[in-house]
Amino acid sequence: MAFRKILLFVFLSLALVLIGATASVAEAAEPNDQCLQCHSNKGFSIEKEGKTVSLYVDSNELSQSVHGTNDCQTCHAGMEDIPHKETVSSVRELAAKVTERCQVCHADVNKEYKDSTHGKLAAEGQETAYCSDCHGAHTIVKTENENSLVNRTNITETCTKCHSGEIAESYVESFHGKAVNLGSTKAATCVDCHTDHMILGPTEPKSTVSKANVPETCASCHNTAQPNFAVGSEHWTFEPDGPGKPMYYTLKFFTWLTIATIVLLIVHIELDLFRKYKNAGKK
Amino acid sequence: MASTKKFERFNIHQRLQHIMMFTSFIVLTITGLPIKYNHSWWAPKVTALFGGFDNMFAVHLIGAAVMIASAVYHLLYLIIYPIIKRKFSIAAVPTIKDVTDLVQNFRYLFGLSKEAAKFDRYSYKEKFDYWAVFWGMVIMAGSGLMMWFPDIAAQFFPRWFIDSTRIAHSDEAMLAILAIFIWHFYNVHFSPDFFPMNFVWFHGKMSEESMEHEHPVELERLLENDNSMTRGQGPSYKKGESSEIKM
């Protein structure tokens, strides 16, 4: 009997070790469990600048994103202590801070970004687009994925979150904008002319949309670089002054030509029907 | 009494040109309007019928090629046909009679005169249609080709000019669509004289009764000519022959 007791003891000890081992393996596979204990609660929020900021993270979406297997700490460094000691004062500051963490992995892209107008403004501490403004935060998927904020079906909406007004209006009314809106796989989106991470303003000589470089940029789709491609403006709206002037007067001319012609033709039809009606009455 | 005599009004070339023109016009309307009104609820649905924008746009370009071909066919026809047939006509050119016809017709429509205007081969309405298409083709094909081949267009024109032609393309299209589906469709489809359709586009022939009503001046001249021919040479009247006097 003593032998059986020893056996049972050994068996139970081994079982305990096994359970412990599986438990630690499970913990290693879900390193974010501790974070999600709080952050997976939908109502989890904080008051910042007088506004309620949600601190909720959809763990399902996060696990489906390209960063689904990363630790929370990869992007949110210095959050070991609970409650967190290293806090930010605003949502924008968080975006800036996380942008610094992106370069740990995306070093090449980050270098391009730092040289771009967006990156320069970030360095100056001015309001600008950080990585997460274009790519999203916990939901980042590959560009080819239709849900990606930088997929060609969504990129216009993403850029025009900030670049609204004349820039957005003119693109939406352009042939490129119309074609992309209806699902064209060829027509130019914002990034086809402006590039993605290396975006520079039109006044910078190196910019793809500077006057000197516009012909070459157009030629990347339209065969040959014609100097005339730069004689005019891409982002014009129908205004009697400014770059949209020729188009404005073309629109006015054809609008009034159409109204006048069609009104006269309809009057002619009505008179014709009136005469036929009268003549029919006589017979 | 209604005569069974038929007059050839449009020959096979003219009828083919018209068929090429209206088939491509309908295709271009269907594939073009979704681009003009891309934010409407129906534009994505029409685009989906073609299996996406790229396909729909390819169909638009095919339609454009057919329409331009019909215009080239017509211009060549205008030059070559008179040389081969040794017949030359300027019947489609506007004259003073068109102005007096217009005035007379409006007096008649308003009830100020009992007499309707008597038209020759082409009434002022038909001349308007013809020259409207002529003008429309210049605008539509010109602007369309500039957008189709922007790098070639940019060898001659600045960017803002090519952008303006896109506006012209979109708005002249609207004018053409309205003119065709209201005015032209009234004249050849919905008018009580022809409903449901004037089939002259198909067989090219018009009855003497219709001629009497629509083109009395031309009919008079054709019959006079016919009579003198019959008196002089003796052969009996042959269908379609008389209209050969005019092209």
XYZ file of C-alpha atoms in Angstrom:
530
model
C 0.000 0.000 0.000
C 2.871 2.334 0.793
C 4.168 1.818 -2.746
C 0.787 2.844 -4.188
C 0.754 5.952 -2.017
C 4.230 6.888 -3.297
C 3.061 6.347 -6.853
C 0.001 8.494 -6.293
C 2.198 11.224 -4.755
C 4.580 11.200 -7.723
C 1.665 11.226 -10.167
C -0.022 14.173 -8.449
C 3.276 16.075 -8.215
C 3.896 15.595 -11.930
C 0.331 16.642 -12.677
C 0.803 19.810 -10.667
C 4.007 20.619 -12.565
C 2.167 20.023 -15.849
C -0.725 22.278 -14.892
C 1.760 24.932 -13.833
C 3.660 24.568 -17.100
C 0.533 24.862 -19.277
C -0.621 27.828 -17.234
C 2.670 29.673 -17.804
C 2.593 28.790 -21.549
C -0.909 30.230 -21.774
C 0.280 33.379 -20.035
C 3.164 33.766 -22.473
C 0.750 33.444 -25.431
C -1.489 36.209 -24.079
C 0.935 38.785 -22.722
C -1.702 41.510 -23.085
C -4.200 39.838 -20.766
C -3.137 41.990 -17.887
C -3.676 45.190 -19.913
C -6.984 43.977 -21.278
C -8.277 43.248 -17.789
C -9.024 46.966 -17.651
C -8.852 48.083 -21.277
C -11.354 45.581 -22.634
C -14.146 47.224 -20.626
C -16.217 49.322 -22.958
C -16.940 52.006 -20.404
C -13.281 52.396 -19.355
C -12.482 56.097 -19.784
C -10.702 59.126 -18.371
C -11.368 62.867 -18.206
C -8.868 64.907 -20.255
C -9.187 68.564 -21.242
C -12.757 68.468 -20.045
C -13.639 65.653 -22.422
C -14.267 61.983 -21.793
C -11.580 59.948 -23.534
C -12.318 56.273 -23.998
C -9.518 53.920 -22.976
C -11.316 50.895 -24.378
C -9.462 48.563 -26.759
C -11.388 46.046 -28.870
C -9.281 42.942 -28.248
C -10.903 41.166 -31.182
C -9.952 43.907 -33.644
C -6.496 44.149 -32.116
C -5.856 40.439 -32.567
C -6.994 40.652 -36.230
C -4.642 43.565 -36.976
C -1.109 43.119 -38.303
C 0.123 43.975 -34.784
C -2.147 41.371 -33.163
C 0.754 39.359 -31.780
C 2.705 42.361 -30.457
C 2.849 43.283 -26.803
C 0.931 46.394 -25.827
C 4.300 47.613 -24.521
C 5.801 47.546 -28.013
C 3.896 50.723 -28.830
C 2.959 51.891 -25.329
C 6.336 51.789 -23.585
C 6.752 52.578 -19.912
C 3.316 51.397 -18.875
C 4.515 48.657 -16.520
C 3.214 50.265 -13.346
C -0.454 50.173 -12.505
C -1.794 52.783 -12.291
C 0.488 54.088 -15.068
C 3.048 56.617 -13.943
C 4.088 57.878 -17.363
C 0.928 59.559 -18.552
C 0.233 62.037 -21.358
C -1.721 65.264 -21.118
C -3.719 64.862 -24.327
C -4.751 62.440 -27.039
C -2.520 64.285 -29.527
C 0.452 63.892 -27.210
C -0.228 60.172 -27.088
C -0.256 60.053 -30.916
C 3.102 61.885 -30.992
C 4.547 59.575 -28.381
C 3.440 56.399 -30.150
C 4.896 57.753 -33.424
C 8.300 57.664 -31.717
C 7.713 53.997 -30.901
C 6.774 53.041 -34.503
C 10.346 53.624 -35.659
C 11.621 50.862 -33.388
C 10.395 48.462 -36.061
C 9.629 50.743 -39.054
C 12.991 52.517 -39.138
C 13.117 53.079 -42.908
C 9.600 54.506 -43.085
C 10.217 56.675 -40.069
C 13.267 58.238 -41.733
C 11.116 59.227 -44.749
C 8.438 60.566 -42.440
C 10.936 62.723 -40.524
C 12.034 64.377 -43.809
C 8.438 65.011 -44.899
C 6.376 68.112 -44.147
C 4.284 66.087 -41.690
C 7.444 64.934 -39.875
C 9.030 68.410 -39.829
C 5.917 69.868 -38.245
C 5.995 67.060 -35.681
C 9.610 67.904 -34.834
C 8.619 71.559 -34.366
C 5.895 70.451 -31.990
C 3.165 71.774 -34.296
C -0.126 70.074 -35.088
C 0.452 67.522 -37.842
C -0.397 64.010 -38.987
C 1.175 61.289 -36.855
C 1.404 57.631 -37.916
C -1.887 56.737 -36.261
C -3.768 59.613 -37.991
C -3.418 57.894 -41.355
C -2.945 54.248 -40.343
C -5.240 54.005 -37.330
C -4.216 52.624 -33.950
C -5.346 49.155 -32.899
C -6.965 48.237 -36.222
C -4.006 48.516 -38.619
C -4.227 46.018 -41.484
C -2.253 45.647 -44.700
C -2.721 48.372 -47.331
C -4.239 45.842 -49.768
C -7.013 45.101 -47.260
C -10.194 47.054 -48.069
C -10.557 47.963 -44.391
C -7.177 49.686 -44.327
C -7.431 53.429 -43.865
C -4.719 53.835 -46.510
C -6.303 51.457 -49.034
C -7.101 53.303 -52.289
C -10.813 53.084 -51.545
C -10.350 54.889 -48.195
C -7.285 57.084 -48.676
C -9.271 60.131 -49.901
C -11.403 60.082 -46.773
C -8.320 59.609 -44.592
C -6.388 62.565 -46.083
C -9.417 64.863 -46.208
C -9.996 64.437 -42.465
C -7.428 67.257 -42.229
C -7.145 68.494 -45.842
C -10.772 69.495 -46.197
C -12.121 72.519 -48.081
C -10.784 73.399 -51.523
C -8.325 70.493 -51.690
C -10.992 67.886 -50.930
C -13.730 69.547 -53.016
C -11.550 69.880 -56.096
C -10.352 66.273 -55.928
C -13.863 64.895 -55.469
C -14.998 66.821 -58.584
C -11.937 65.869 -60.663
C -11.987 62.923 -63.046
C -9.459 61.119 -60.826
C -11.726 61.613 -57.804
C -14.871 60.510 -59.640
C -13.195 57.415 -61.065
C -11.701 56.384 -57.707
C -15.066 56.989 -56.049
C -16.717 54.550 -58.494
C -14.011 51.940 -57.872
C -11.400 52.598 -60.559
C -8.255 50.572 -59.938
C -6.124 52.893 -62.083
C -7.038 56.530 -61.439
C -4.752 58.546 -59.163
C -5.476 58.872 -55.449
C -3.805 61.467 -53.162
C -0.681 59.369 -52.639
C -0.130 58.652 -56.343
C 0.834 62.309 -56.863
C 1.943 63.330 -53.369
C 3.689 60.040 -52.375
C 2.943 58.497 -48.976
C 5.554 59.039 -46.248
C 7.755 61.537 -48.117
C 5.013 64.135 -48.696
C 6.403 67.643 -49.222
C 4.517 70.900 -49.800
C 4.327 72.257 -53.385
C 6.812 75.050 -52.591
C 9.617 72.610 -51.741
C 11.883 71.933 -54.751
C 12.066 68.204 -54.005
C 8.282 67.824 -53.834
C 6.613 65.624 -56.465
C 3.993 68.367 -56.859
C 6.334 71.372 -57.168
C 5.829 73.245 -60.459
C 9.101 71.854 -61.803
C 8.289 68.248 -60.937
C 4.580 68.129 -61.874
C 5.178 67.038 -65.528
C 7.310 64.103 -64.384
C 4.741 63.139 -61.742
C 1.863 63.185 -64.290
C 4.006 61.163 -66.681
C 4.161 58.287 -64.191
C 0.681 57.435 -65.558
C 0.277 59.695 -68.623
C 3.221 58.497 -70.736
C 5.340 61.578 -71.411
C 6.272 64.537 -69.213
C 4.693 67.578 -70.879
C 5.628 71.050 -69.539
C 1.991 72.044 -70.135
C 0.901 69.639 -67.370
C 2.174 72.300 -64.944
C 0.425 75.217 -66.729
C -2.716 75.194 -64.611
C -3.734 73.814 -61.281
C -4.878 70.450 -59.975
C -6.875 71.644 -56.977
C -9.159 74.307 -58.443
C -12.790 75.001 -57.658
C -15.449 76.839 -59.682
C -14.556 80.416 -58.719
C -14.690 83.478 -61.010
C -11.155 84.322 -59.829
C -8.119 82.166 -59.287
C -7.074 78.917 -60.959
C -10.666 77.791 -61.559
C -11.536 80.849 -63.698
C -11.507 79.219 -67.191
C -13.541 76.271 -65.930
C -15.972 78.579 -64.122
C -16.775 80.519 -67.307
C -16.945 77.323 -69.376
C -19.513 75.981 -66.899
C -21.526 79.237 -67.002
C -21.516 79.331 -70.811
C -22.752 75.760 -71.225
C -25.252 76.013 -68.395
C -26.977 79.025 -69.976
C -26.691 77.571 -73.484
C -28.459 74.436 -72.221
C -31.168 76.306 -70.337
C -31.910 78.629 -73.269
C -31.910 75.870 -75.903
C -34.011 73.388 -73.974
C -36.562 76.037 -72.903
C -37.023 77.129 -76.535
C -37.348 73.532 -77.725
C -39.927 72.697 -75.057
C -41.911 75.845 -75.932
C -41.866 74.714 -79.572
C -43.124 71.245 -78.597
C -45.890 72.719 -76.433
C -47.022 75.026 -79.252
C -47.014 72.137 -81.686
C -49.171 70.057 -79.336
C -51.455 73.042 -78.726
C -52.027 73.461 -82.486
C -52.646 69.739 -82.957
C -55.152 69.802 -80.095
C -56.976 72.790 -81.564
C -57.026 71.279 -85.060
C -58.328 67.980 -83.718
C -61.175 69.854 -82.018
C -62.241 71.459 -85.278
C -62.704 68.238 -87.174
C -56.600 59.499 -101.732
C -53.413 58.269 -100.178
C -50.830 57.242 -102.713
C -48.678 54.148 -102.271
C -45.783 55.934 -103.942
C -42.647 55.922 -101.786
C -39.784 58.354 -101.961
C -36.283 57.490 -100.849
C -35.442 60.086 -98.257
C -32.245 58.677 -96.746
C -29.858 56.398 -98.620
C -28.005 53.463 -97.076
C -24.969 55.585 -96.101
C -27.078 58.144 -94.278
C -29.033 55.415 -92.504
C -25.827 53.619 -91.419
C -24.378 56.885 -90.133
C -27.540 57.476 -88.127
C -27.533 53.925 -86.700
C -23.875 54.247 -85.661
C -24.655 57.628 -84.127
C -27.695 56.611 -82.079
C -26.353 53.284 -80.826
C -23.136 54.911 -79.622
C -25.121 57.867 -78.245
C -27.205 55.572 -76.047
C -24.137 53.626 -74.867
C -22.256 56.857 -74.108
C -25.242 58.236 -72.199
C -25.520 55.116 -70.023
C -21.779 54.921 -69.334
C -21.226 58.669 -69.039
C -23.988 59.822 -66.698
C -22.737 57.735 -63.734
C -19.395 59.567 -64.017
C -21.067 62.996 -64.102
C -23.342 62.122 -61.160
C -20.996 59.729 -59.343
C -22.358 60.704 -55.926
C -25.954 59.785 -56.788
C -27.467 56.623 -55.359
C -27.801 55.029 -58.791
C -24.290 55.671 -60.138
C -22.630 52.769 -58.247
C -25.495 50.472 -59.298
C -25.038 51.285 -63.002
C -21.268 50.898 -62.593
C -21.828 47.487 -60.974
C -23.868 46.376 -64.017
C -20.679 46.670 -66.063
C -18.612 44.867 -63.429
C -16.820 47.912 -62.105
C -15.634 51.317 -63.207
C -12.758 50.121 -65.377
C -15.092 48.002 -67.518
C -17.729 50.724 -67.760
C -15.110 53.228 -68.838
C -13.773 50.824 -71.466
C -17.316 50.584 -72.888
C -17.485 54.399 -72.879
C -14.310 54.557 -74.964
C -15.645 51.911 -77.394
C -18.834 53.981 -77.761
C -16.681 57.057 -78.355
C -14.739 55.264 -81.085
C -17.989 54.262 -82.864
C -19.391 57.790 -82.623
C -16.200 59.357 -83.967
C -16.189 56.738 -86.742
C -19.736 57.767 -87.716
C -18.619 61.415 -87.872
C -15.609 60.550 -90.027
C -17.858 58.363 -92.219
C -20.223 61.325 -92.660
C -17.452 63.810 -93.512
C -15.945 61.401 -96.047
C -19.440 60.780 -97.433
C -19.969 64.538 -97.855
C -16.821 64.710 -99.981
C -16.795 61.394 -101.867
C -20.506 60.806 -102.611
C -20.998 63.983 -104.709
C -17.840 63.176 -106.693
C -18.847 59.598 -107.516
C -22.546 60.271 -108.132
C -21.909 63.619 -109.815
C -24.610 65.125 -107.636
C -24.100 67.979 -105.282
C -26.584 69.260 -102.734
C -26.578 72.142 -100.304
C -30.090 71.320 -99.081
C -28.933 71.170 -95.438
C -27.457 74.685 -95.448
C -29.629 77.257 -93.621
C -31.265 79.843 -95.881
C -33.509 82.913 -95.587
C -36.466 80.598 -96.248
C -35.765 78.895 -92.905
C -36.260 82.212 -91.113
C -39.506 82.964 -92.972
C -40.619 79.337 -92.399
C -39.937 79.720 -88.682
C -41.962 82.945 -88.510
C -44.778 81.465 -90.602
C -44.830 78.273 -88.538
C -45.061 80.195 -85.270
C -47.920 82.310 -86.699
C -49.636 79.039 -87.613
C -48.977 77.424 -84.217
C -50.301 80.507 -82.418
C -53.399 80.489 -84.642
C -52.568 83.784 -86.391
C -52.435 82.087 -89.781
C -54.372 79.172 -91.275
C -51.410 78.107 -93.398
C -48.622 75.929 -91.982
C -45.128 76.652 -93.316
C -44.340 74.604 -96.426
C -40.984 72.928 -96.056
C -38.493 71.907 -98.695
C -36.248 68.836 -98.312
C -35.141 69.846 -94.812
C -37.302 71.922 -92.477
C -35.678 74.449 -90.157
C -36.225 71.907 -87.341
C -34.254 69.243 -89.194
C -31.503 71.706 -90.078
C -31.305 72.686 -86.404
C -30.932 69.007 -85.455
C -28.251 68.423 -88.070
C -26.125 71.417 -87.137
C -26.651 70.799 -83.415
C -25.115 67.353 -83.882
C -22.361 68.889 -86.017
C -21.497 71.374 -83.233
C -21.945 68.701 -80.572
C -19.550 66.320 -82.314
C -16.844 68.995 -82.472
C -17.202 69.697 -78.743
C -17.645 66.101 -77.563
C -15.038 64.399 -79.747
C -12.567 67.260 -79.329
C -12.798 67.341 -75.542
C -13.094 63.564 -75.274
C -9.935 62.940 -77.300
C -8.062 65.515 -75.190
C -8.991 63.594 -72.038
C -8.288 60.244 -73.667
C -4.764 61.324 -74.714
C -3.811 64.063 -72.240
C -0.091 63.913 -72.957
C -0.714 64.507 -76.673
C -3.210 67.273 -75.902
C -0.649 68.887 -73.578
C 1.760 69.234 -76.478
C -0.575 71.920 -77.812
C -2.686 73.178 -74.912
C -2.068 74.266 -71.320
C -3.444 72.254 -68.432
C -6.264 74.730 -67.673
C -7.546 74.455 -71.248
C -7.748 70.659 -71.051
C -9.530 71.003 -67.682
C -12.029 73.389 -69.310
C -12.753 70.926 -72.094
C -13.689 68.350 -69.440
C -16.334 70.771 -68.165
C -17.474 71.353 -71.747
C -17.646 67.562 -72.291
C -19.819 67.041 -69.233
C -22.186 69.970 -69.916
C -22.469 69.665 -73.695
C -23.332 66.000 -73.056
C -26.189 67.129 -70.828
C -27.421 69.534 -73.530
C -27.252 66.768 -76.150
C -29.021 64.227 -73.933
C -31.848 66.668 -73.153
C -32.163 67.784 -76.784
C -32.268 64.210 -78.080
C -34.577 62.664 -75.499
C -36.989 65.624 -75.368
C -36.893 67.422 -78.709
C -35.758 64.746 -81.161
C -37.825 62.041 -79.454
C -40.906 64.268 -79.637
C -40.362 64.893 -83.337
C -39.783 61.283 -84.344
C -41.466 59.214 -81.597
C -43.979 60.990 -79.385
C -45.490 63.400 -81.900
C -49.063 62.294 -82.703
C -48.010 62.335 -86.385
C -45.479 59.544 -85.917
C -46.161 57.711 -82.648
C -44.725 55.206 -81.879
C -41.992 55.904 -84.411
C -41.156 57.417 -87.764
C -39.520 54.428 -89.450
C -37.723 56.490 -92.079
C -34.454 55.907 -90.173
C -34.834 52.161 -90.914
C -36.067 51.868 -94.498
C -35.215 55.386 -95.591
C -38.528 55.805 -97.413
C -41.376 58.236 -97.009
C -44.902 57.910 -98.369
C -46.349 60.552 -100.675
C -48.894 61.358 -97.978
C -46.167 62.031 -95.415
C -44.184 63.994 -97.998
C -47.252 66.142 -98.688
C -47.465 66.916 -95.004
C -43.779 67.278 -94.106
C -41.984 68.366 -97.277
C -44.574 69.735 -99.779
C -42.112 71.956 -101.648
C -39.724 69.084 -102.277
C -42.588 66.765 -103.268
C -43.845 69.270 -105.803
C -40.413 69.557 -107.380
C -39.901 65.775 -107.413
C -43.244 65.143 -109.098
C -42.642 67.900 -111.661
C -39.264 66.450 -112.480
C -40.762 62.991 -112.625
C -43.504 64.134 -115.017
C -41.066 65.795 -117.374
C -38.900 62.680 -117.306
C -41.911 60.497 -118.067
C -42.956 62.775 -120.936
C -39.476 62.979 -122.372
C -38.180 59.447 -122.102
C -41.270 57.405 -121.651
C -40.211 54.971 -118.894
C -42.744 54.372 -116.189
C -42.237 55.688 -112.665
C -39.729 53.712 -110.635
C -39.664 53.612 -106.891
C -36.933 55.628 -105.255
C -35.631 56.993 -108.556
C -37.039 60.466 -108.194
C -35.380 61.147 -104.893
C -32.011 60.581 -106.506
C -32.415 64.102 -107.842
C -31.394 65.200 -104.390
C -29.054 63.189 -102.294
